[in-house]
Tab-separated table of C-alpha atoms in Angstrom:
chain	number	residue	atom	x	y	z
S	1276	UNK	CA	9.540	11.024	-1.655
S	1277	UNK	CA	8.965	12.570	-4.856
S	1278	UNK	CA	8.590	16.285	-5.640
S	1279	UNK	CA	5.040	16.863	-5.296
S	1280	UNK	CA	4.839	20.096	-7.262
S	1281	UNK	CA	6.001	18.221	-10.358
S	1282	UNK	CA	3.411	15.130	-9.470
S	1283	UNK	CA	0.189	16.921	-9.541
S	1284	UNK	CA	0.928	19.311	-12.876
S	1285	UNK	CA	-0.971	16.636	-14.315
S	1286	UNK	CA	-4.201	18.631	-13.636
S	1287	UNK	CA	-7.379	18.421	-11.451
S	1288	UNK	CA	-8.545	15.001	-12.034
S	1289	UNK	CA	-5.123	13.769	-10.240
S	1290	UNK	CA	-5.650	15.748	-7.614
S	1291	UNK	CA	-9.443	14.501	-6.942
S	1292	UNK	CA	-8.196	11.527	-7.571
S	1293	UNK	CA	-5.411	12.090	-4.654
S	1294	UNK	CA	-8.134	13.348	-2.416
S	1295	UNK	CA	-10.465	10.129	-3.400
S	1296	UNK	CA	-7.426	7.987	-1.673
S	1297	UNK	CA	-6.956	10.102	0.921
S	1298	UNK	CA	-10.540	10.412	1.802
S	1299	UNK	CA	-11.105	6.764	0.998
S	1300	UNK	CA	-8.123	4.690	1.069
S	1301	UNK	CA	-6.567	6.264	3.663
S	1302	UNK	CA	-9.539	5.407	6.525
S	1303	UNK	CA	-9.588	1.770	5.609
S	1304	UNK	CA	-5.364	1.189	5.759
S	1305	UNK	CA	-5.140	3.200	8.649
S	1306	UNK	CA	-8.137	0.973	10.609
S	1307	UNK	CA	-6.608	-1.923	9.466
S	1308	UNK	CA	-2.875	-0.976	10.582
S	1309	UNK	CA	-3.363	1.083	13.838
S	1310	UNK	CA	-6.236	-1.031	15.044
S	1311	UNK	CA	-4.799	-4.378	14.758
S	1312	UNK	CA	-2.489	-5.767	17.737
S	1313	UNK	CA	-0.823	-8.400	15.873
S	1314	UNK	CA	0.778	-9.963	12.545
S	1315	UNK	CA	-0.441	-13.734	11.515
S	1316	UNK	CA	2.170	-14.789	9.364
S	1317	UNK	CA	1.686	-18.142	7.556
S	1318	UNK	CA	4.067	-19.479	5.025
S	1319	UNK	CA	5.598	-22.463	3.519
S	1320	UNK	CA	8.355	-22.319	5.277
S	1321	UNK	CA	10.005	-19.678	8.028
S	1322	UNK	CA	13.138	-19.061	9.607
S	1323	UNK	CA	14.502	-16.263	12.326
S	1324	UNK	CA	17.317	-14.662	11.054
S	1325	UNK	CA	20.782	-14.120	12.759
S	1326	UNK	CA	19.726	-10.460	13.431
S	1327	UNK	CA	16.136	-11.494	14.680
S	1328	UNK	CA	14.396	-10.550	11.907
S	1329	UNK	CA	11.322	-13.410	10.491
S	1330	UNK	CA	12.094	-14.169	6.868
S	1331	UNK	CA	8.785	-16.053	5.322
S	1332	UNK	CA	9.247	-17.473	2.164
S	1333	UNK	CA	6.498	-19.699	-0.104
S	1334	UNK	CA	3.011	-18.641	-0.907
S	1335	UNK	CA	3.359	-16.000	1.918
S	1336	UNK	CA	0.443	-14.968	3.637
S	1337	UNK	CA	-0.426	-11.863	6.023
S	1338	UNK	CA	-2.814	-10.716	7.821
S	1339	UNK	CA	-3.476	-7.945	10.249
S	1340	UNK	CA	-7.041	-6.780	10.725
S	1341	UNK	CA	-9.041	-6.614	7.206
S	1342	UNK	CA	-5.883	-6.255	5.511
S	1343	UNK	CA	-4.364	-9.135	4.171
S	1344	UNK	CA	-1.111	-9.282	1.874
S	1345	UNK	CA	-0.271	-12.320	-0.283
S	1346	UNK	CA	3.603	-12.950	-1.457
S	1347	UNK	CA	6.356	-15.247	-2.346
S	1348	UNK	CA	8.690	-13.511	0.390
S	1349	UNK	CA	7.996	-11.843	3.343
S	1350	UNK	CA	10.366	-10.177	6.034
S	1351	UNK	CA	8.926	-9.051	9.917
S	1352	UNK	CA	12.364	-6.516	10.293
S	1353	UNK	CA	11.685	-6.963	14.375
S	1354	UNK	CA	15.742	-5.877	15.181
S	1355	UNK	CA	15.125	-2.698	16.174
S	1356	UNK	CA	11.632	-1.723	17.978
S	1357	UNK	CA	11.519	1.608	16.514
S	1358	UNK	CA	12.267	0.967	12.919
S	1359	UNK	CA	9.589	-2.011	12.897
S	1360	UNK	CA	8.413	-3.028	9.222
S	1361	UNK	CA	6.822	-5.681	6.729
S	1362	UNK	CA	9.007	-6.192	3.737
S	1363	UNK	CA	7.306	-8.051	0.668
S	1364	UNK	CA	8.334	-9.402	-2.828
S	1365	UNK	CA	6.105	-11.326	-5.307
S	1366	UNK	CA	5.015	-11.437	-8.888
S	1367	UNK	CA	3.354	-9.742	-7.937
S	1368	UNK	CA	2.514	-9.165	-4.507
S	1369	UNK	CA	-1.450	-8.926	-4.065
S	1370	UNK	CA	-3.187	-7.330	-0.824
S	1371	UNK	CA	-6.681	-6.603	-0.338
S	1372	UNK	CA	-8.763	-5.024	2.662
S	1373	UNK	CA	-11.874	-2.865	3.404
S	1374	UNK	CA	-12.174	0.281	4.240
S	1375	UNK	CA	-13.843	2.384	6.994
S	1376	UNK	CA	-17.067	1.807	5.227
S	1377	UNK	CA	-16.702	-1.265	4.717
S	1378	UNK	CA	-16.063	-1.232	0.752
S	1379	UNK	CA	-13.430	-3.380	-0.628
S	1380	UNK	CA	-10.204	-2.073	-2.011
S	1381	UNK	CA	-7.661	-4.397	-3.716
S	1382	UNK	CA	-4.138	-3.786	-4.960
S	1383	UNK	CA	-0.962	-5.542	-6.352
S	1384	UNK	CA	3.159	-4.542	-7.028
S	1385	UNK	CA	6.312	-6.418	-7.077
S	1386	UNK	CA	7.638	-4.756	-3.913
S	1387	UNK	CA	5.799	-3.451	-0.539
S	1388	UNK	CA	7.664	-1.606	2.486
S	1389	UNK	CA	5.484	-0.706	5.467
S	1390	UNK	CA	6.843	0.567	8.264
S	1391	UNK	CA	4.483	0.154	10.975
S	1392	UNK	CA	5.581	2.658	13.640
S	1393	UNK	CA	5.748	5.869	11.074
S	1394	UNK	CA	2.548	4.184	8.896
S	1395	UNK	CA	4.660	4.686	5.569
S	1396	UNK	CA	3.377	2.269	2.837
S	1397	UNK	CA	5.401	2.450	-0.240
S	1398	UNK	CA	4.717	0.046	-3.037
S	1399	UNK	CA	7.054	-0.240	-6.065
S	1400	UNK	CA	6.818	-2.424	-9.724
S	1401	UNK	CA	3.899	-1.941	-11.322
S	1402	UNK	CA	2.028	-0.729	-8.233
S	1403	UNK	CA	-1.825	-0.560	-8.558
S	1404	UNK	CA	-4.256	0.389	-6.056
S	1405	UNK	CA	-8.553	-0.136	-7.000
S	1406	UNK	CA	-11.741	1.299	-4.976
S	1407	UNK	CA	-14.961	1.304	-6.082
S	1408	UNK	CA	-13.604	1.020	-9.900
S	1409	UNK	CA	-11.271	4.157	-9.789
S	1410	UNK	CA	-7.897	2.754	-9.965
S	1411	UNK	CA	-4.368	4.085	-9.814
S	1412	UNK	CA	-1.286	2.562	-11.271
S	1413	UNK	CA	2.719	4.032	-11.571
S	1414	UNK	CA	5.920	2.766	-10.847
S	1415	UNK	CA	5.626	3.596	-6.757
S	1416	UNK	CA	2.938	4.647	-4.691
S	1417	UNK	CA	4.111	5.959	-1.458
S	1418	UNK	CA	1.429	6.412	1.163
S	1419	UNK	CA	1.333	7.711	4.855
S	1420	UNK	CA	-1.766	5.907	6.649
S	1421	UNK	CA	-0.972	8.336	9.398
S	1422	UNK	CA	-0.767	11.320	7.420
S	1423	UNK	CA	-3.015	10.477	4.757
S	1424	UNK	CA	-0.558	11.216	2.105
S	1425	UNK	CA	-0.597	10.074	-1.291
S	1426	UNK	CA	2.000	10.405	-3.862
S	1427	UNK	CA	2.665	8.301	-7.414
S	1428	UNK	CA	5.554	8.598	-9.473
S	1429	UNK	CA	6.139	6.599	-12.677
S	1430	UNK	CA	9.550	5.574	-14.696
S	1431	UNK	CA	11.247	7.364	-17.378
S	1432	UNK	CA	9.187	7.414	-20.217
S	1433	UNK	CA	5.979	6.323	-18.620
S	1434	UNK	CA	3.329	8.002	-16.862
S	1435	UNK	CA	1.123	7.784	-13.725
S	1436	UNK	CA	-2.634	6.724	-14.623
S	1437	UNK	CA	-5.553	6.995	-12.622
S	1438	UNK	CA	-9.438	5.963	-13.890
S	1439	UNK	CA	-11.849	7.879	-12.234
S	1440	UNK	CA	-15.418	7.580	-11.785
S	1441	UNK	CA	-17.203	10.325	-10.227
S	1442	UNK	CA	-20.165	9.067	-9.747
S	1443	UNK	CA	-18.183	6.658	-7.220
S	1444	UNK	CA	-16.214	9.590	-5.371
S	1445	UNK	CA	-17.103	10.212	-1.872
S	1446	UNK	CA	-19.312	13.388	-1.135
S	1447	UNK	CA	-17.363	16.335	-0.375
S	1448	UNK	CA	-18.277	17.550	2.509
């Protein structure tokens, strides 16, 4: 992960902005992740790996619960129960579910990793993450659907943006 100290110097609008994904984001990956039972896979072409491991490949296409994830390449790591994850590449990889209250959020990056048992999402290459019109975009986003933890880190030279419109922030209660 990244230091978070460092991360959120950039002032209180990142950190509402933090709190809008936890508050927000974080219900709708999390009911989509821990409620569904299964993966649907669907691909142009699959293959099981010597290891075990499902390695989809061509207009890639996933869906568990509301979430769904669209890629060229896809890997179900299934080896080992207890290190479980997705693995996605694309250009870029798009992925799209609701939330909670049933709002739409959509997204997009070159690379996704979630591992299902420990709920870590991390998204890398251009990552970009919209709600409601307040978006967020950096190099990686690394999210815990279990913890509710959001961090974004950009590149050398480049910084971590975030839009914001209050009006569409969730009421703090």
């Amino acid at each position: 992960m990244f230091d978070e100290e460092v991360l959120l110097r950039s002032g209180v609008m990142f950190k509402m902005y933090l709190s809008l994904f936890a508050c927000g984001l974080s219900g709708g990956l999390h009911a989509a992740a821990g409620l569904s039972s299964h993966y649907t896979i669907k691909s142009d072409k699959q293959k099981i790996l010597p290891n075990g491991d499902l390695l989809a490949t061509g207009h890639v296409h996933v869906v568990s619960g509301d979430m769904i994830i669209d890629a060229d390449e896809a890997t179900y790591n299934r080896t080992d129960p207890t290190r479980a994850a997705i693995t996605a590449i694309g250009t870029p990889i798009k992925y799209s579910g609701k939330l909670e209250d049933g709002t739409p959020f959509t997204g997009r990056s070159r690379e996704l990793d979630y591992w299902l048992l420990s709920g870590d999402l991390s998204l890398r290459g251009e990552a970009f993450i919209q709600h409601r019109n307040n978006t967020l975009s950096a190099a990686k986003i690394d999210y815990n659907v279990n913890t509710r933890k959001l961090v974004a880190a950009s590149e050398p030279g480049r910084r971590v943006t975030s839009v914001i419109y209050p009006d569409t922030l969730p009421s703090q209660k």
